[in-house]
Coordinates of C-alpha atoms in Angstrom, one line a residue:
M1 CA 2.3 -72.7 35.3
K2 CA 1.3 -69.4 33.8
I3 CA 1.2 -68.8 30.0
A4 CA 1.0 -65.3 28.5
I5 CA -0.2 -65.1 24.9
L6 CA 0.6 -62.1 22.8
G7 CA -1.9 -61.4 20.1
A8 CA -5.6 -62.3 20.1
G9 CA -6.3 -63.4 16.6
E10 CA -7.0 -66.9 15.3
S11 CA -3.6 -68.2 16.4
G12 CA -3.5 -66.5 19.9
V13 CA -7.1 -67.4 20.9
G14 CA -6.6 -71.0 19.7
A15 CA -3.5 -71.2 21.8
A16 CA -5.4 -69.7 24.8
L17 CA -8.2 -72.3 24.5
L18 CA -5.6 -75.2 24.4
A19 CA -3.7 -73.8 27.3
K20 CA -6.9 -73.4 29.4
N21 CA -7.9 -77.0 28.4
K22 CA -4.5 -78.3 29.6
G23 CA -4.9 -76.6 33.0
F24 CA -2.6 -73.7 32.6
E25 CA -3.2 -70.2 34.0
V26 CA -3.7 -68.1 30.9
F27 CA -3.4 -64.4 30.1
V28 CA -4.0 -63.0 26.7
S29 CA -2.7 -59.5 25.8
D30 CA -3.2 -57.6 22.5
K31 CA -1.7 -54.3 21.7
G32 CA -4.6 -53.5 19.4
S33 CA -8.3 -54.1 19.7
I34 CA -9.7 -57.6 19.8
S35 CA -12.5 -58.5 17.4
E36 CA -15.9 -59.2 19.0
K37 CA -15.8 -62.8 17.8
Y38 CA -12.6 -63.5 19.7
K39 CA -13.6 -61.5 22.7
Y40 CA -16.7 -63.5 23.0
T41 CA -14.7 -66.8 22.8
L42 CA -12.3 -65.6 25.6
Q43 CA -15.2 -64.5 27.8
Q44 CA -17.2 -67.7 27.3
N45 CA -14.1 -69.7 28.3
R46 CA -13.3 -67.4 31.3
I47 CA -9.9 -66.5 29.9
K48 CA -8.3 -63.3 31.2
Y49 CA -7.4 -60.8 28.5
E50 CA -6.6 -57.2 27.8
E51 CA -6.7 -55.1 24.6
N52 CA -5.1 -51.9 23.3
T53 CA -2.2 -52.3 25.7
H54 CA 0.5 -54.7 27.0
T55 CA 0.7 -54.7 30.8
E56 CA 4.3 -55.7 31.2
S57 CA 4.0 -56.7 34.9
A58 CA 1.3 -59.3 34.0
I59 CA 3.3 -60.6 31.1
F60 CA 6.7 -60.8 32.7
T61 CA 5.5 -63.1 35.4
A62 CA 4.6 -65.8 32.8
D63 CA 6.6 -69.0 32.6
E64 CA 6.2 -69.2 28.9
I65 CA 5.2 -66.8 26.2
I66 CA 3.2 -67.7 23.0
K67 CA 3.8 -65.0 20.4
S68 CA 1.6 -64.2 17.4
P69 CA 3.5 -64.6 14.1
G70 CA 2.4 -61.0 13.3
I71 CA 4.5 -59.6 16.1
S72 CA 8.1 -58.8 15.2
A73 CA 11.0 -59.8 17.3
K74 CA 12.1 -56.2 17.1
E75 CA 9.2 -55.0 19.2
D76 CA 10.3 -53.4 22.5
L77 CA 8.2 -55.9 24.6
I78 CA 9.8 -58.9 22.8
M79 CA 13.3 -57.5 23.3
K80 CA 12.6 -57.1 27.0
L81 CA 11.3 -60.6 27.2
I82 CA 14.4 -61.9 25.5
A83 CA 16.6 -60.0 27.9
L84 CA 14.7 -61.6 30.8
K85 CA 15.5 -65.0 29.1
K86 CA 11.8 -65.9 28.8
T87 CA 10.8 -68.8 26.6
I88 CA 9.0 -67.4 23.6
I89 CA 7.3 -70.0 21.3
S90 CA 4.8 -70.0 18.5
E91 CA 1.3 -71.5 18.5
I92 CA 2.6 -74.2 16.2
E93 CA 5.2 -75.2 18.7
F94 CA 2.7 -75.3 21.5
A95 CA 0.0 -77.2 19.7
A96 CA 2.4 -79.8 18.4
R97 CA 3.1 -80.9 22.0
Y98 CA -0.4 -82.2 22.3
T99 CA -1.0 -84.3 19.1
T100 CA 0.3 -87.7 18.0
A101 CA -1.0 -87.1 14.5
K102 CA 1.5 -87.1 11.6
I103 CA 2.3 -83.6 10.5
I104 CA 2.9 -82.5 6.9
G105 CA 4.5 -79.0 7.0
I106 CA 4.7 -76.8 3.9
T107 CA 6.7 -73.6 3.6
G108 CA 8.2 -71.4 0.9
S109 CA 8.0 -67.9 -0.4
N110 CA 5.4 -68.7 -3.0
G111 CA 2.9 -71.5 -3.5
K112 CA 2.3 -72.5 0.2
T113 CA -1.4 -72.1 0.2
T114 CA -2.1 -73.9 -3.1
T115 CA 0.2 -76.8 -2.1
T116 CA -1.3 -77.0 1.4
L117 CA -4.8 -77.0 0.1
L118 CA -4.0 -79.6 -2.6
I119 CA -2.4 -82.0 -0.1
Y120 CA -5.3 -81.6 2.3
H121 CA -7.7 -82.3 -0.6
L122 CA -5.7 -85.4 -1.8
L123 CA -5.7 -86.9 1.7
K124 CA -9.3 -86.0 2.5
S125 CA -10.7 -87.2 -0.9
A126 CA -8.8 -90.5 -0.4
G127 CA -10.6 -91.0 2.9
K128 CA -7.9 -90.0 5.4
K129 CA -8.8 -88.3 8.7
V130 CA -7.0 -85.0 8.2
G131 CA -6.9 -81.5 9.6
L132 CA -5.9 -78.2 7.8
A133 CA -4.2 -75.5 9.9
G134 CA -1.2 -73.2 10.3
N135 CA -1.3 -70.1 8.3
I136 CA -4.7 -71.0 6.9
G137 CA -8.1 -71.9 8.4
E138 CA -8.9 -72.7 12.0
S139 CA -5.9 -72.6 14.4
F140 CA -3.8 -75.7 14.9
A141 CA -4.1 -75.3 18.7
K142 CA -7.8 -75.2 18.7
Q143 CA -8.2 -78.3 16.6
V144 CA -5.8 -80.3 18.8
I145 CA -8.1 -79.9 21.8
D146 CA -10.6 -82.6 20.7
S147 CA -9.9 -83.7 17.2
D148 CA -9.0 -87.3 16.3
F149 CA -7.1 -86.6 13.0
D150 CA -4.5 -89.0 11.8
Y151 CA -2.8 -86.2 9.8
Y152 CA -2.4 -82.4 10.0
V153 CA -1.5 -80.4 6.9
L154 CA 0.1 -77.2 8.1
E155 CA 0.9 -74.1 6.0
L156 CA 3.9 -72.5 7.8
S157 CA 5.2 -69.0 7.3
S158 CA 8.7 -67.9 8.2
F159 CA 7.2 -65.9 11.1
Q160 CA 5.6 -69.1 12.5
L161 CA 8.8 -71.1 12.0
D162 CA 10.9 -68.4 13.8
N163 CA 9.6 -69.6 17.2
V164 CA 9.6 -73.4 16.7
Y165 CA 12.2 -75.5 18.5
N166 CA 11.0 -79.1 19.2
F167 CA 8.3 -79.1 16.5
H168 CA 8.8 -82.1 14.3
A169 CA 7.2 -82.6 10.8
N170 CA 6.9 -86.1 9.5
I171 CA 6.9 -84.8 5.9
A172 CA 8.5 -81.4 5.4
I173 CA 8.0 -79.5 2.1
L174 CA 10.1 -76.5 1.0
L175 CA 8.8 -75.1 -2.2
N176 CA 11.2 -72.2 -2.8
I177 CA 13.1 -69.3 -1.1
T178 CA 13.0 -65.9 -2.8
P179 CA 13.3 -62.4 -1.3
D180 CA 10.2 -61.5 0.8
H181 CA 9.4 -60.0 4.2
L182 CA 13.0 -58.8 4.4
D183 CA 12.0 -55.9 6.6
R184 CA 11.5 -58.5 9.4
Y185 CA 14.9 -60.0 8.8
N186 CA 17.1 -56.9 8.9
Y187 CA 17.0 -56.8 5.1
D188 CA 19.3 -59.9 5.2
F189 CA 18.2 -62.6 2.8
Q190 CA 20.2 -65.3 4.6
Q191 CA 18.3 -64.6 7.8
Y192 CA 15.1 -65.1 6.0
A193 CA 16.3 -68.3 4.3
N194 CA 17.4 -69.6 7.7
A195 CA 13.9 -69.1 9.0
K196 CA 12.6 -71.3 6.2
F197 CA 15.1 -74.0 6.8
R198 CA 13.9 -74.3 10.4
I199 CA 11.2 -76.6 9.0
L200 CA 14.0 -79.2 8.8
Q201 CA 14.6 -79.1 12.6
N202 CA 14.4 -82.5 14.3
L203 CA 13.7 -84.5 11.1
N204 CA 15.1 -88.0 11.3
A205 CA 15.6 -91.0 9.0
A206 CA 12.0 -92.0 9.2
N207 CA 10.9 -88.6 7.8
T208 CA 10.7 -87.2 4.3
F209 CA 12.0 -83.8 2.9
I210 CA 10.4 -82.7 -0.4
C211 CA 11.9 -79.7 -2.1
F212 CA 12.3 -77.9 -5.4
K213 CA 15.8 -78.7 -6.5
E214 CA 16.3 -75.8 -8.9
N215 CA 15.8 -73.1 -6.3
E216 CA 19.3 -71.8 -5.7
P217 CA 19.2 -71.4 -1.9
I218 CA 17.7 -74.9 -1.5
N219 CA 20.1 -76.5 -3.9
N220 CA 23.1 -74.9 -2.1
Y221 CA 21.7 -76.2 1.2
L222 CA 21.4 -79.7 -0.2
I223 CA 25.0 -79.6 -1.5
N224 CA 26.5 -78.3 1.8
N225 CA 24.5 -80.3 4.3
T226 CA 24.0 -84.0 5.1
L227 CA 20.3 -84.5 5.8
A228 CA 18.9 -87.2 8.0
P229 CA 15.5 -87.6 6.3
K230 CA 14.7 -89.2 3.0
V231 CA 15.1 -86.4 0.4
L232 CA 12.7 -86.3 -2.6
P233 CA 13.5 -83.4 -4.9
V234 CA 11.2 -82.1 -7.7
S235 CA 12.7 -80.7 -10.9
L236 CA 11.9 -78.9 -14.0
E237 CA 15.2 -79.9 -15.6
I238 CA 16.1 -83.5 -15.1
E239 CA 14.3 -86.8 -14.2
Q240 CA 15.0 -87.8 -10.6
K241 CA 15.9 -91.3 -9.5
A242 CA 13.9 -90.6 -6.3
G243 CA 11.5 -87.7 -6.7
A244 CA 9.6 -86.0 -9.5
F245 CA 10.3 -84.3 -12.8
F246 CA 8.0 -82.2 -15.1
N247 CA 8.8 -82.5 -18.8
G248 CA 6.4 -79.9 -19.9
T249 CA 3.4 -82.2 -20.4
S250 CA 3.7 -84.9 -17.7
M251 CA 4.8 -85.2 -14.1
I252 CA 7.1 -88.3 -13.8
F253 CA 7.5 -89.8 -10.3
N254 CA 10.2 -92.3 -9.3
S255 CA 10.9 -94.1 -6.0
E256 CA 12.2 -97.3 -4.6
K257 CA 8.7 -98.8 -5.1
G258 CA 8.7 -98.0 -8.9
G259 CA 7.5 -95.2 -11.1
F260 CA 4.4 -93.6 -12.6
S261 CA 3.5 -90.5 -14.5
I262 CA 0.5 -88.1 -14.6
A263 CA -0.3 -85.9 -17.6
T264 CA -1.1 -82.3 -16.8
S265 CA -3.2 -81.3 -19.8
D266 CA -6.6 -82.0 -18.1
L267 CA -5.6 -80.8 -14.6
P268 CA -7.1 -77.6 -13.2
L269 CA -3.7 -76.1 -12.1
K270 CA -1.7 -74.6 -15.0
G271 CA 1.9 -73.3 -15.3
K272 CA 5.3 -74.6 -14.3
H273 CA 5.0 -73.1 -10.8
N274 CA 1.8 -75.2 -10.3
A275 CA 3.6 -78.3 -11.7
I276 CA 6.1 -77.8 -8.8
N277 CA 3.3 -77.5 -6.3
M278 CA 1.5 -80.6 -7.7
M279 CA 4.6 -82.7 -7.7
C280 CA 5.3 -81.8 -4.1
A281 CA 1.7 -82.6 -3.2
V282 CA 1.7 -85.9 -5.1
L283 CA 4.9 -87.0 -3.4
A284 CA 3.5 -86.1 0.0
A285 CA 0.3 -88.0 -0.7
S286 CA 2.2 -91.1 -1.9
Q287 CA 4.2 -91.1 1.3
C288 CA 0.9 -91.4 3.1
D289 CA 0.2 -94.6 1.2
I290 CA -2.5 -93.2 -1.1
E291 CA -3.0 -95.1 -4.3
I292 CA -2.1 -93.5 -7.6
D293 CA -5.6 -93.6 -9.0
K294 CA -7.0 -91.8 -6.0
I295 CA -4.3 -89.2 -6.3
E296 CA -5.2 -88.6 -10.0
L297 CA -8.9 -88.3 -9.1
G298 CA -8.0 -85.8 -6.4
L299 CA -5.9 -83.7 -8.7
K300 CA -8.7 -83.4 -11.2
S301 CA -11.3 -82.5 -8.7
F302 CA -9.2 -79.8 -6.9
N303 CA -10.4 -76.2 -6.8
N304 CA -7.7 -73.7 -5.9
A305 CA -8.1 -70.9 -3.4
P306 CA -9.2 -67.5 -4.9
H307 CA -6.7 -64.9 -6.1
R308 CA -4.2 -67.4 -7.4
L309 CA -4.3 -67.3 -11.2
E310 CA -8.1 -67.4 -10.8
P311 CA -10.0 -67.2 -14.1
V312 CA -12.7 -64.5 -13.6
A313 CA -14.4 -64.2 -17.0
T314 CA -13.9 -64.2 -20.7
I315 CA -15.4 -61.1 -22.4
N316 CA -15.3 -60.6 -26.1
G317 CA -12.6 -63.2 -26.4
V318 CA -10.4 -61.6 -23.6
E319 CA -9.6 -63.6 -20.6
Y320 CA -9.5 -61.8 -17.2
I321 CA -7.3 -63.5 -14.6
N322 CA -7.1 -62.6 -10.9
D323 CA -3.7 -63.2 -9.4
S324 CA -3.9 -60.7 -6.6
K325 CA -2.0 -63.1 -4.3
A326 CA 1.1 -62.3 -6.4
T327 CA 2.6 -59.9 -3.9
N328 CA 6.3 -60.4 -4.9
V329 CA 8.2 -60.5 -8.2
D330 CA 8.8 -64.2 -8.1
S331 CA 5.0 -64.8 -8.2
V332 CA 4.7 -62.6 -11.2
F333 CA 7.5 -64.5 -12.9
Y334 CA 5.5 -67.8 -12.6
A335 CA 2.3 -66.1 -13.6
L336 CA 3.7 -64.8 -16.8
G337 CA 5.2 -68.2 -17.6
S338 CA 1.7 -69.8 -17.3
F339 CA 0.3 -68.1 -20.5
E340 CA 1.2 -68.1 -24.2
K341 CA -1.3 -65.5 -25.3
P342 CA -0.5 -61.7 -25.3
I343 CA -0.9 -60.2 -21.9
I344 CA -2.0 -56.8 -20.6
L345 CA -0.4 -56.8 -17.2
I346 CA -1.8 -54.8 -14.2
M347 CA 0.9 -54.3 -11.6
G348 CA 1.6 -52.0 -8.6
G349 CA 0.9 -51.2 -5.0
V350 CA 3.3 -50.9 -2.1
D351 CA 6.7 -51.9 -3.3
K352 CA 8.7 -54.3 -1.0
G353 CA 12.1 -53.6 -2.4
N354 CA 11.3 -55.4 -5.7
D355 CA 14.0 -56.1 -8.3
Y356 CA 12.1 -56.0 -11.6
S357 CA 15.1 -57.2 -13.6
Q358 CA 14.0 -60.7 -12.5
I359 CA 11.0 -60.5 -14.8
E360 CA 12.3 -58.1 -17.4
K361 CA 12.9 -60.8 -20.1
L362 CA 9.5 -62.4 -19.6
V363 CA 7.7 -59.0 -19.6
L364 CA 9.3 -58.0 -22.9
E365 CA 8.4 -61.4 -24.4
K366 CA 4.8 -61.7 -23.3
V367 CA 3.4 -58.3 -22.2
K368 CA 1.9 -56.0 -24.8
A369 CA 1.0 -53.3 -22.3
L370 CA 1.7 -52.6 -18.6
V371 CA -1.0 -50.8 -16.6
C372 CA 0.4 -49.5 -13.3
M373 CA -2.1 -49.3 -10.4
G374 CA -1.1 -47.6 -7.2
V375 CA -0.6 -44.4 -5.3
D376 CA 3.0 -44.2 -6.4
N377 CA 4.0 -46.1 -9.5
T378 CA 7.3 -44.3 -10.0
K379 CA 9.6 -47.3 -9.6
L380 CA 7.6 -49.4 -12.1
I381 CA 7.4 -46.6 -14.7
N382 CA 11.1 -45.8 -14.4
F383 CA 12.0 -49.4 -14.9
F384 CA 9.6 -50.4 -17.7
G385 CA 8.9 -46.9 -19.2
D386 CA 11.5 -47.1 -22.0
K387 CA 11.3 -50.8 -22.5
L388 CA 7.6 -51.3 -23.4
L389 CA 5.6 -49.6 -26.0
I390 CA 2.7 -49.0 -23.6
V391 CA 3.1 -48.2 -19.9
L392 CA 0.2 -46.5 -18.3
D393 CA -0.1 -44.8 -14.8
T394 CA -3.4 -45.2 -12.9
K395 CA -4.4 -44.5 -9.3
S396 CA -7.4 -46.8 -8.9
L397 CA -8.6 -50.3 -9.9
N398 CA -11.5 -48.9 -12.0
D399 CA -9.1 -46.7 -14.0
A400 CA -6.6 -49.6 -14.4
L401 CA -9.3 -52.0 -15.6
K402 CA -10.8 -49.4 -17.9
M403 CA -7.4 -48.8 -19.5
A404 CA -6.7 -52.6 -19.8
N405 CA -10.1 -53.2 -21.3
S406 CA -9.6 -50.5 -23.9
L407 CA -6.3 -52.1 -25.0
A408 CA -7.4 -55.7 -25.1
V409 CA -8.5 -57.5 -28.2
N410 CA -9.9 -61.0 -28.9
G411 CA -7.2 -63.6 -27.8
D412 CA -5.6 -61.3 -25.2
I413 CA -5.3 -61.9 -21.4
V414 CA -5.8 -59.2 -18.8
L415 CA -3.8 -60.3 -15.8
L416 CA -3.8 -58.7 -12.4
S417 CA -0.5 -59.8 -10.9
P418 CA 0.7 -56.9 -8.9
A419 CA 4.1 -57.9 -7.4
C420 CA 3.4 -55.5 -4.6
A421 CA 1.5 -55.3 -1.3
S422 CA -2.0 -54.0 -1.5
F423 CA -2.2 -51.5 1.4
D424 CA -2.1 -48.3 -0.6
L425 CA -5.5 -48.8 -2.2
F426 CA -7.0 -51.9 -0.5
K427 CA -7.4 -53.6 2.9
N428 CA -5.4 -56.6 1.8
Y429 CA -4.7 -58.8 -1.3
E430 CA -8.1 -60.5 -0.9
D431 CA -9.9 -57.2 -1.0
R432 CA -7.9 -56.2 -4.1
G433 CA -8.8 -59.5 -5.8
N434 CA -12.4 -59.3 -4.8
Q435 CA -12.7 -55.8 -6.2
F436 CA -11.0 -56.8 -9.4
R437 CA -13.4 -59.8 -9.8
E438 CA -16.5 -57.6 -9.1
A439 CA -15.3 -54.9 -11.6
V440 CA -14.6 -57.5 -14.3
I441 CA -18.1 -59.1 -13.8
A442 CA -19.6 -55.6 -14.1
L443 CA -17.9 -55.2 -17.5
N444 CA -19.9 -58.1 -18.8
K445 CA -23.3 -56.7 -17.7

């Protein structure tokens, strides 16, 4: 059997290694250049590959295609493969065939990485043999080759879920669905939502579905569908008979086994959005038979990934917060809700069809000044220009930070929470966050 793999990044090369290990004939094709690291891996394992082109004659003869999540279904090559009725799957689908470990899958528009890392941390710190993969870390397929994990915690994007069919999570978590990546879904929100709901495929009565009940698309789905798995909702509004509720100071958990609560005051993650993430993580950990005291210890020792409401420094009484991962409006909504102090907000970048009315009320309540940072800030300025006393237009991070610093006084927060993609001024959101962190630290020298 011949397998063609499209894309030679972490996902594609991991899939190639697993396919070779299982005795398949493997061909890797990347339309762009392949990094030296991955080329070396392919060469060392004697896997055929090409870069900077797709040779259709070599790809069309494959029995199965494994597609990188970064490749759109609208690409000409993919359209041709669909017309030829070729089986196109994701690395996640392929890798799942070769493991008997229990799978905890996490998806959502926001909070995936934090929740995934937290669940991994809770299981690992409790002594479980657990792997971390999906949209984070080393590829799932590569780990499956020779690992002996009892659990995998997988962060799953909509792009990865698009091409799963028999994939089966034991615990599926859906944090939220808000508009994002709509360019990949014909600007149709329902198509995007449907991709997220694919995480429920193949779940049965022995499995668990954990979700945020107050997200409208999720709630509608719960109302209109009878689900096979056990459903454990989390809520910010009402205590759940089976599930979790955040009352503003404590997370309250209930199940058929009884109930318990965890105060959030001394936990490292702050804000209502992180309460949702933590409740989902705790429910997942409790389904893995981890004792409550171990879960509490794990929550207290957790360090979140960078660029997610990351405290950088406090200078002259002003807190500087790096939330560069906030690439959509929903993320900014939760970021603003995490603070009570006056905020100088830095926003801007490549707009993804944002609707700023979603955060208008919170901005007016909490933001004393908006500093726009981007090549073209017209949309932000037009929306907020006559609503806030101070709206500034800057074209670089240094200028944005200089303006924010000049406006800040003791007790204020300078928050980088852009609501936009980063590609106008930066390589990616990590680069944006790293540059912000370095520039803030330089202020303190």
